[in-house]
Amino acid sequence: MHRRKAPYRSRPKNRRSPGTARLRPGADSRLKKVFSGIGVPKKKPFTPDEYQLRALEAVRRDDCLVTAPTGSGKTWIAEQVIAGRLAAGERCWYASPLKALSNAKYREFSTLFGPSRVGILTGDRKENPDAPVIVGTTEILRNQLYDAMHQGLDLSTDFVILDEAHYLGEEDRGVVWEETMIYLPARVPLLLLSATIGNAGQIAGWLSSIRERNCVVVEETRRPVPLHPLFLHPSGTLLPLTTGSEAAKKTKLHQKVRAFLNSKKGPTLARGNQLPPFGEILGVLRRYHLLPALFFLKSRADCDRAIELCRDNRIQDEARRQLLSRRIDELLSVSPHVGHHRHRWPLEHLAVGSHHSGQLPAWKLVLESLMTEGLLDAVFATSTVAAGVNFPARTVLLLNSDRFNGREFVPLTATEFHQMTGRAGRRGMDRIGFMVAIPGRFMDLHHLARMISAPATDVDSQIRINFSMVLNLLLSHAPEEIEDLLAKSFATYRTRKKGTGPAQAPRPLWNDFLRHLRFLKETGFVDDSDMLTEDGRWASQLRVDQPVLIAEGLRSGVLPRTNPALLAGIIGAFVHEREADDRIEKAKVPKKLLTAFLRVKRELRPCAHLMIERGFEVRPLFLRPAVTLFSWAAGQPWEQVVQLSEIEEGNLAMLVLRTADNLRHVRSLDWVFPEAAAAAGAAIDMLLRDPVITE
C-alpha cells in the first residue's frame, strides 16, 4: 500500500539552485499606473454585451457560430436560448466535450431551470433522460443520431448547442464533432459556442452549404477583463513584457526584457532541471495584489513538486484558514479515499494545489471548486486545464512557450495561448488580469510576445474513417449515399474552396471507406450486396475503439460470458492504449485470468493478423491492464490496484471509466448475447465505486 507522505512542516527546507539569490519583490515604475487599476469592479445590474444580443437575434432565424474569448459569457447565450425554447414547450440538447464539463453544466442548469426539467447523458451518468433539456457529451449525441438514422426516426430535440465547438479541429475527437454537424437534421437549429478561431467564416460557410440554412458568425475579440503581460526578472522585479499596442496587432519585447535576454551572465531563477522558487514568487505576487494565480507547468511531476516549494506560504489569517478547512471537509466528505489525499495538507495550510490528469476526478473537482470560490492562492496545472474547466484567477503564469501534444513538445499556437491566458481576470471580480512570463530553458519570450497579438489559429477537418462509423452508416445508407455524406465533410468543402479537387468526397476518404467495407465483407459483417449481415447489425452497436476484435470475441465465444470480473479484465486490455510493462510476478496473476487472457489472444490472432495484412492498426493486448481491471472488479483495495497498475491513479480511474463505457456497449447486446450482457452489467457495477466515482 502507498504510504502517506509526512506533513510538509516536518520536511527539510528546499535548497535553492546554486548561483541563485532570494527574490526581492519589486516592480518597474511604469507598472504603477497599471497596478492602480487592480481591484474588484463595482457591482451593477447585469447588462448583456452587444455580441450576446446579436447571437440571440441570429438564432431566432438561423444557425449561429459564436466565437469569443474564454470567460466572456458564451454560456449566458445558451441559457437564454434554452429558457426561450422551454417557454415555447420545446426540447434542447447541450453537448460538451468533457464529462466533467457536462456534470458542471447539469448542476448549473438544474439550479436555473429546475431539476425536473434537466437530464444528463455521459455514459457514466444517465439521469432523467426524457427531460426537455439534456446535457451530455458530444459522443452520446452522435450515437443518438446514428440510432435515429437507423430507425428512421427524428432526433427527439428542437435545438442543439455544441459547446467548445473548436474541438472540430481536435486530432483525436474532432471526427465526432464533424459527424454530428453532418448528421444533424436541418430542421434542428444549431448554436455553436467556441473559443476564438481563425476561420469561423469558413466553418459557417460549410455549415450553410450542407444544412440548407444560413449560419451566422458572431465574433467577439475583446476580452471581458483586459490582460496585461508582465515579465518576472530573476531578481524578483516585475517588468512590462512588451511595448506596442495589441489592438494595433503589433507588439515587441520591452527594452529591459531584451536587455535581460542579451546578458550572458545575468541572474537566473533556477539551474538545470530545478524549478523556480515558487514560494518566493507567490510572495512577489502577493506584494502587488496579483493573487490568486494559476501556474502552467510542463509536466504532472513538476506540478506536484511545485507545491513542495511553497511551504513558506502559510495562511496567516486564522479565520481564513478555518473557512478553507471547513470547505475542504465538505468537499471531501463524498469520497473517503480522497479525504486522505497526500496533497491535503498543503491545500489546507498553504492554500496551494496541484491539478493534472494523473489525479482522481474527485480530487480535481475539489481543486476546481476551491479555486472558483476564491479560497486558494495558487494552483499548479498542466495545459490540459486550459480548455473546458472553469478555473478563474487574477494572474496566469507561464513557464514554457511550448506544450506536449502527446508525442512531442511543440510551440504554443495562438489559440492555445489565448485559452491559457483566458483564465486571467475574473469577470465581475477583477478589473484587470495579468499574464506573467517566467524565464527558463523552455521559454521563448519572442514567441510569447508574438502570440499576444497573433490571430487565432484555423480549425481544420479531422474526419477519418473507422469501423464503427462504417457499420453505423451501413445500418441506414447504401454506399453511394455514404459517398454523398462524405462529400458533406468539412475536408471536402475546404478542398473545393481551394479549387484543388472535385466536389465529391475527397478520394482518400472514399477509398478508405471502401477499404473498410472490403474488410467487413471478408469477415462476414457485410454481405456481397453491401448490406449488414446479422453479425454486422449487432456489431454496429459496439461504438468502441476496437469494435471488430471485440465483436469477433463475442461471436466466437472466446470472451468470458459468466464471470464479470474476468470480462472486465479482458475488456480493459482492449481499452488500454499505452505500452505496458508486462513483466509481472506470477503470484499476482490469477490463474483463471491468465488462462482467459491467453485464450483470447490465441483465438483472435487470425483476425488481428488479417487486419494487419489489410493495413489496419491493431493495438497489442497487454496482461498488466487485464490483471489491474480484474483485481479492481474483484474487490481489491484501490491502493493495491494502483500499485499493481504502475500508472498514476488519475490514469487508472480513466482506464476504469473507459472500460465501463466499453462494457455498456456489450451490455446493450442482451438480445444476442444475454449471458455476456448480464456479465457486462454486473462488471460495470463492480468497477464504478469510490474513488473512481463519487456520489
Tab-separated table of N, CA and C in Angstrom, residues 323-429:
chain	number	residue	atom	x	y	z
A	323	LEU	N	-12.005	28.671	7.523
A	323	LEU	CA	-13.020	28.638	6.466
A	323	LEU	C	-12.610	27.659	5.374
A	324	LEU	N	-11.340	27.736	4.963
A	324	LEU	CA	-10.834	26.830	3.940
A	324	LEU	C	-10.907	25.382	4.416
A	325	SER	N	-10.535	25.155	5.664
A	325	SER	CA	-10.561	23.800	6.218
A	325	SER	C	-11.971	23.226	6.233
A	326	ARG	N	-12.936	24.037	6.633
A	326	ARG	CA	-14.331	23.564	6.656
A	326	ARG	C	-14.822	23.231	5.246
A	327	ARG	N	-14.458	24.085	4.296
A	327	ARG	CA	-14.923	23.843	2.927
A	327	ARG	C	-14.283	22.578	2.354
A	328	ILE	N	-13.017	22.351	2.666
A	328	ILE	CA	-12.346	21.133	2.209
A	328	ILE	C	-13.028	19.908	2.799
A	329	ASP	N	-13.360	19.966	4.088
A	329	ASP	CA	-14.072	18.852	4.727
A	329	ASP	C	-15.386	18.553	4.000
A	330	GLU	N	-16.116	19.596	3.654
A	330	GLU	CA	-17.394	19.410	2.955
A	330	GLU	C	-17.187	18.743	1.602
A	331	LEU	N	-16.208	19.225	0.854
A	331	LEU	CA	-15.991	18.706	-0.488
A	331	LEU	C	-15.449	17.280	-0.482
A	332	LEU	N	-14.656	16.957	0.535
A	332	LEU	CA	-14.051	15.630	0.599
A	332	LEU	C	-14.962	14.590	1.241
A	333	SER	N	-16.062	15.020	1.805
A	333	SER	CA	-16.937	14.076	2.506
A	333	SER	C	-17.567	13.058	1.568
A	334	VAL	N	-17.609	13.373	0.256
A	334	VAL	CA	-18.247	12.453	-0.690
A	334	VAL	C	-17.354	11.270	-1.030
A	335	SER	N	-16.068	11.359	-0.716
A	335	SER	CA	-15.146	10.281	-1.071
A	335	SER	C	-14.170	10.018	0.067
A	336	PRO	N	-14.345	8.915	0.780
A	336	PRO	CA	-13.418	8.600	1.877
A	336	PRO	C	-11.970	8.523	1.405
A	337	HIS	N	-11.763	8.031	0.184
A	337	HIS	CA	-10.392	7.864	-0.287
A	337	HIS	C	-9.686	9.201	-0.463
A	338	VAL	N	-10.307	10.140	-1.173
A	338	VAL	CA	-9.618	11.406	-1.426
A	338	VAL	C	-9.497	12.234	-0.155
A	339	GLY	N	-10.269	11.889	0.871
A	339	GLY	CA	-10.135	12.580	2.144
A	339	GLY	C	-8.758	12.416	2.749
A	340	HIS	N	-8.033	11.366	2.317
A	340	HIS	CA	-6.681	11.109	2.823
A	340	HIS	C	-5.624	11.422	1.759
A	341	HIS	N	-5.983	12.270	0.821
A	341	HIS	CA	-5.056	12.583	-0.275
A	341	HIS	C	-3.757	13.168	0.264
A	342	ARG	N	-2.647	12.788	-0.366
A	342	ARG	CA	-1.327	13.225	0.116
A	342	ARG	C	-1.121	14.731	-0.013
A	343	HIS	N	-1.924	15.398	-0.841
A	343	HIS	CA	-1.786	16.847	-1.018
A	343	HIS	C	-2.778	17.639	-0.174
A	344	ARG	N	-3.448	16.963	0.740
A	344	ARG	CA	-4.437	17.694	1.538
A	344	ARG	C	-3.771	18.725	2.447
A	345	TRP	N	-2.648	18.368	3.035
A	345	TRP	CA	-2.015	19.300	3.983
A	345	TRP	C	-1.634	20.624	3.317
A	346	PRO	N	-0.924	20.622	2.178
A	346	PRO	CA	-0.614	21.922	1.560
A	346	PRO	C	-1.859	22.652	1.082
A	347	LEU	N	-2.879	21.922	0.694
A	347	LEU	CA	-4.120	22.571	0.276
A	347	LEU	C	-4.742	23.319	1.450
A	348	GLU	N	-4.737	22.687	2.599
A	348	GLU	CA	-5.426	23.230	3.767
A	348	GLU	C	-4.613	24.293	4.491
A	349	HIS	N	-3.293	24.173	4.486
A	349	HIS	CA	-2.451	25.072	5.275
A	349	HIS	C	-1.689	26.099	4.433
A	350	LEU	N	-1.480	25.796	3.142
A	350	LEU	CA	-0.722	26.698	2.287
A	350	LEU	C	-1.593	27.348	1.211
A	351	ALA	N	-2.820	26.846	1.049
A	351	ALA	CA	-3.759	27.363	0.042
A	351	ALA	C	-3.214	27.218	-1.368
A	352	VAL	N	-2.495	26.114	-1.618
A	352	VAL	CA	-1.983	25.821	-2.958
A	352	VAL	C	-2.327	24.378	-3.308
A	353	GLY	N	-2.447	24.113	-4.607
A	353	GLY	CA	-2.780	22.766	-5.042
A	353	GLY	C	-2.180	22.447	-6.390
A	354	SER	N	-2.152	21.156	-6.706
A	354	SER	CA	-1.646	20.641	-7.970
A	354	SER	C	-2.804	19.992	-8.714
A	355	HIS	N	-2.954	20.308	-9.998
A	355	HIS	CA	-4.104	19.837	-10.783
A	355	HIS	C	-3.608	19.304	-12.125
A	356	HIS	N	-3.844	18.008	-12.372
A	356	HIS	CA	-3.450	17.431	-13.666
A	356	HIS	C	-4.202	16.124	-13.872
A	357	SER	N	-4.041	15.549	-15.071
A	357	SER	CA	-4.839	14.379	-15.443
A	357	SER	C	-4.413	13.109	-14.727
A	358	GLY	N	-3.300	13.136	-14.020
A	358	GLY	CA	-2.890	11.963	-13.259
A	358	GLY	C	-3.594	11.841	-11.918
A	359	GLN	N	-4.494	12.775	-11.619
A	359	GLN	CA	-5.200	12.765	-10.339
A	359	GLN	C	-6.629	12.284	-10.513
A	360	LEU	N	-7.202	11.850	-9.416
A	360	LEU	CA	-8.573	11.353	-9.443
A	360	LEU	C	-9.558	12.480	-9.756
A	361	PRO	N	-10.634	12.169	-10.480
A	361	PRO	CA	-11.629	13.200	-10.788
A	361	PRO	C	-12.172	13.904	-9.548
A	362	ALA	N	-12.390	13.143	-8.468
A	362	ALA	CA	-12.938	13.745	-7.250
A	362	ALA	C	-11.983	14.777	-6.657
A	363	TRP	N	-10.681	14.497	-6.705
A	363	TRP	CA	-9.708	15.451	-6.168
A	363	TRP	C	-9.624	16.694	-7.043
A	364	LYS	N	-9.643	16.501	-8.363
A	364	LYS	CA	-9.600	17.655	-9.263
A	364	LYS	C	-10.824	18.546	-9.059
A	365	LEU	N	-11.968	17.935	-8.794
A	365	LEU	CA	-13.182	18.716	-8.555
A	365	LEU	C	-13.051	19.564	-7.295
A	366	VAL	N	-12.377	19.032	-6.283
A	366	VAL	CA	-12.131	19.802	-5.058
A	366	VAL	C	-11.305	21.046	-5.388
A	367	LEU	N	-10.224	20.848	-6.161
A	367	LEU	CA	-9.373	21.988	-6.540
A	367	LEU	C	-10.166	23.025	-7.322
A	368	GLU	N	-10.950	22.557	-8.292
A	368	GLU	CA	-11.715	23.468	-9.137
A	368	GLU	C	-12.734	24.261	-8.318
A	369	SER	N	-13.379	23.588	-7.371
A	369	SER	CA	-14.376	24.266	-6.543
A	369	SER	C	-13.730	25.328	-5.667
A	370	LEU	N	-12.625	24.996	-5.020
A	370	LEU	CA	-11.956	25.944	-4.126
A	370	LEU	C	-11.408	27.145	-4.892
A	371	MET	N	-10.867	26.894	-6.082
A	371	MET	CA	-10.323	27.998	-6.871
A	371	MET	C	-11.452	28.906	-7.355
A	372	THR	N	-12.539	28.297	-7.813
A	372	THR	CA	-13.679	29.086	-8.285
A	372	THR	C	-14.260	29.939	-7.171
A	373	GLU	N	-14.230	29.421	-5.950
A	373	GLU	CA	-14.772	30.145	-4.802
A	373	GLU	C	-13.784	31.157	-4.239
A	374	GLY	N	-12.591	31.254	-4.826
A	374	GLY	CA	-11.616	32.251	-4.399
A	374	GLY	C	-10.916	31.926	-3.094
A	375	LEU	N	-10.820	30.639	-2.743
A	375	LEU	CA	-10.245	30.251	-1.449
A	375	LEU	C	-8.776	29.854	-1.534
A	376	LEU	N	-8.222	29.763	-2.747
A	376	LEU	CA	-6.828	29.347	-2.887
A	376	LEU	C	-5.971	30.505	-3.378
A	377	ASP	N	-4.678	30.429	-3.054
A	377	ASP	CA	-3.720	31.406	-3.567
A	377	ASP	C	-3.207	31.008	-4.939
A	378	ALA	N	-2.994	29.700	-5.150
A	378	ALA	CA	-2.386	29.270	-6.407
A	378	ALA	C	-2.718	27.821	-6.703
A	379	VAL	N	-2.800	27.526	-7.984
A	379	VAL	CA	-2.909	26.159	-8.477
A	379	VAL	C	-1.838	25.975	-9.546
A	380	PHE	N	-1.147	24.839	-9.476
A	380	PHE	CA	-0.133	24.485	-10.467
A	380	PHE	C	-0.736	23.406	-11.356
A	381	ALA	N	-0.814	23.683	-12.654
A	381	ALA	CA	-1.555	22.802	-13.550
A	381	ALA	C	-0.811	22.611	-14.862
A	382	THR	N	-1.151	21.523	-15.539
A	382	THR	CA	-0.688	21.339	-16.908
A	382	THR	C	-1.659	22.048	-17.843
A	383	SER	N	-1.275	22.192	-19.091
A	383	SER	CA	-2.067	22.997	-20.024
A	383	SER	C	-3.425	22.382	-20.325
A	384	THR	N	-3.634	21.109	-19.970
A	384	THR	CA	-4.926	20.478	-20.240
A	384	THR	C	-6.063	21.177	-19.499
A	385	VAL	N	-5.756	21.877	-18.412
A	385	VAL	CA	-6.807	22.559	-17.652
A	385	VAL	C	-7.295	23.815	-18.362
A	386	ALA	N	-6.565	24.244	-19.411
A	386	ALA	CA	-6.926	25.491	-20.090
A	386	ALA	C	-8.255	25.377	-20.827
A	387	ALA	N	-8.586	24.174	-21.263
A	387	ALA	CA	-9.790	24.002	-22.079
A	387	ALA	C	-10.907	23.367	-21.270
A	388	GLY	N	-12.034	24.047	-21.219
A	388	GLY	CA	-13.250	23.415	-20.741
A	388	GLY	C	-13.475	23.386	-19.249
A	389	VAL	N	-12.548	23.887	-18.435
A	389	VAL	CA	-12.733	23.874	-16.994
A	389	VAL	C	-12.760	25.315	-16.486
A	390	ASN	N	-13.729	25.624	-15.654
A	390	ASN	CA	-13.837	26.975	-15.101
A	390	ASN	C	-12.823	27.129	-13.973
A	391	PHE	N	-11.714	27.806	-14.278
A	391	PHE	CA	-10.607	27.893	-13.329
A	391	PHE	C	-10.113	29.335	-13.288
A	392	PRO	N	-10.881	30.268	-12.721
A	392	PRO	CA	-10.531	31.681	-12.819
A	392	PRO	C	-9.401	32.084	-11.872
A	393	ALA	N	-8.603	33.046	-12.297
A	393	ALA	CA	-7.509	33.572	-11.474
A	393	ALA	C	-7.289	35.025	-11.867
A	394	ARG	N	-6.622	35.776	-11.003
A	394	ARG	CA	-6.248	37.145	-11.382
A	394	ARG	C	-5.026	37.122	-12.290
A	395	THR	N	-4.134	36.139	-12.056
A	395	THR	CA	-2.878	36.093	-12.792
A	395	THR	C	-2.615	34.682	-13.288
A	396	VAL	N	-2.185	34.579	-14.537
A	396	VAL	CA	-1.727	33.320	-15.119
A	396	VAL	C	-0.230	33.444	-15.366
A	397	LEU	N	0.521	32.427	-14.947
A	397	LEU	CA	1.976	32.446	-15.119
A	397	LEU	C	2.391	31.293	-16.022
A	398	LEU	N	3.205	31.619	-17.039
A	398	LEU	CA	3.671	30.623	-17.999
A	398	LEU	C	5.163	30.405	-17.822
A	399	LEU	N	5.553	29.144	-17.716
A	399	LEU	CA	6.973	28.801	-17.602
A	399	LEU	C	7.540	28.274	-18.903
A	400	ASN	N	6.650	27.938	-19.871
A	400	ASN	CA	7.100	27.368	-21.129
A	400	ASN	C	6.318	28.009	-22.269
A	401	SER	N	6.970	28.160	-23.388
A	401	SER	CA	6.291	28.677	-24.577
A	401	SER	C	5.904	27.545	-25.520
A	402	ASP	N	6.023	26.302	-25.056
A	402	ASP	CA	5.607	25.149	-25.838
A	402	ASP	C	4.741	24.250	-24.973
A	403	ARG	N	4.167	23.219	-25.574
A	403	ARG	CA	3.363	22.256	-24.832
A	403	ARG	C	3.524	20.891	-25.462
A	404	PHE	N	3.278	19.858	-24.649
A	404	PHE	CA	3.389	18.478	-25.120
A	404	PHE	C	2.074	18.069	-25.762
A	405	ASN	N	2.108	17.618	-27.010
A	405	ASN	CA	0.878	17.272	-27.725
A	405	ASN	C	0.568	15.783	-27.700
A	406	GLY	N	1.251	15.045	-26.827
A	406	GLY	CA	1.056	13.601	-26.749
A	406	GLY	C	2.193	12.832	-27.382
A	407	ARG	N	2.958	13.519	-28.244
A	407	ARG	CA	4.091	12.867	-28.911
A	407	ARG	C	5.384	13.658	-28.752
A	408	GLU	N	5.257	14.986	-28.795
A	408	GLU	CA	6.445	15.826	-28.725
A	408	GLU	C	6.053	17.216	-28.222
A	409	PHE	N	7.067	18.006	-27.854
A	409	PHE	CA	6.819	19.389	-27.455
A	409	PHE	C	6.818	20.269	-28.702
A	410	VAL	N	5.750	21.054	-28.843
A	410	VAL	CA	5.601	21.948	-29.996
A	410	VAL	C	5.271	23.341	-29.478
A	411	PRO	N	5.626	24.400	-30.252
A	411	PRO	CA	5.331	25.765	-29.789
A	411	PRO	C	3.835	25.978	-29.595
A	412	LEU	N	3.492	26.780	-28.601
A	412	LEU	CA	2.088	27.130	-28.377
A	412	LEU	C	1.512	27.806	-29.612
A	413	THR	N	0.296	27.416	-29.980
A	413	THR	CA	-0.412	28.143	-31.021
A	413	THR	C	-1.093	29.352	-30.394
A	414	ALA	N	-1.551	30.257	-31.239
A	414	ALA	CA	-2.240	31.443	-30.729
A	414	ALA	C	-3.492	31.051	-29.961
A	415	THR	N	-4.234	30.060	-30.482
A	415	THR	CA	-5.457	29.632	-29.795
A	415	THR	C	-5.135	29.042	-28.430
A	416	GLU	N	-4.101	28.209	-28.345
A	416	GLU	CA	-3.710	27.626	-27.063
A	416	GLU	C	-3.265	28.700	-26.085
A	417	PHE	N	-2.479	29.655	-26.571
A	417	PHE	CA	-2.026	30.754	-25.717
A	417	PHE	C	-3.212	31.536	-25.165
A	418	HIS	N	-4.172	31.853	-26.032
A	418	HIS	CA	-5.306	32.658	-25.585
A	418	HIS	C	-6.245	31.861	-24.684
A	419	GLN	N	-6.312	30.542	-24.869
A	419	GLN	CA	-7.101	29.741	-23.936
A	419	GLN	C	-6.467	29.749	-22.557
A	420	MET	N	-5.151	29.636	-22.503
A	420	MET	CA	-4.459	29.630	-21.215
A	420	MET	C	-4.572	30.981	-20.531
A	421	THR	N	-4.291	32.039	-21.267
A	421	THR	CA	-4.347	33.366	-20.649
A	421	THR	C	-5.784	33.836	-20.461
A	422	GLY	N	-6.732	33.136	-21.084
A	422	GLY	CA	-8.139	33.475	-20.880
A	422	GLY	C	-8.610	33.257	-19.459
A	423	ARG	N	-7.832	32.509	-18.683
A	423	ARG	CA	-8.162	32.285	-17.269
A	423	ARG	C	-7.752	33.467	-16.393
A	424	ALA	N	-7.023	34.425	-16.954
A	424	ALA	CA	-6.527	35.562	-16.169
A	424	ALA	C	-7.552	36.684	-16.173
A	425	GLY	N	-8.019	37.043	-15.005
A	425	GLY	CA	-9.009	38.106	-14.887
A	425	GLY	C	-10.399	37.529	-14.790
A	426	ARG	N	-10.985	37.607	-13.605
A	426	ARG	CA	-12.289	37.002	-13.350
A	426	ARG	C	-13.389	38.028	-13.578
A	427	ARG	N	-14.282	37.716	-14.489
A	427	ARG	CA	-15.365	38.645	-14.819
A	427	ARG	C	-16.205	38.915	-13.577
A	428	GLY	N	-16.384	40.184	-13.271
A	428	GLY	CA	-17.140	40.575	-12.091
A	428	GLY	C	-16.315	40.599	-10.821
A	429	MET	N	-15.075	40.068	-10.870
A	429	MET	CA	-14.214	40.023	-9.688
A	429	MET	C	-12.909	40.791	-9.886
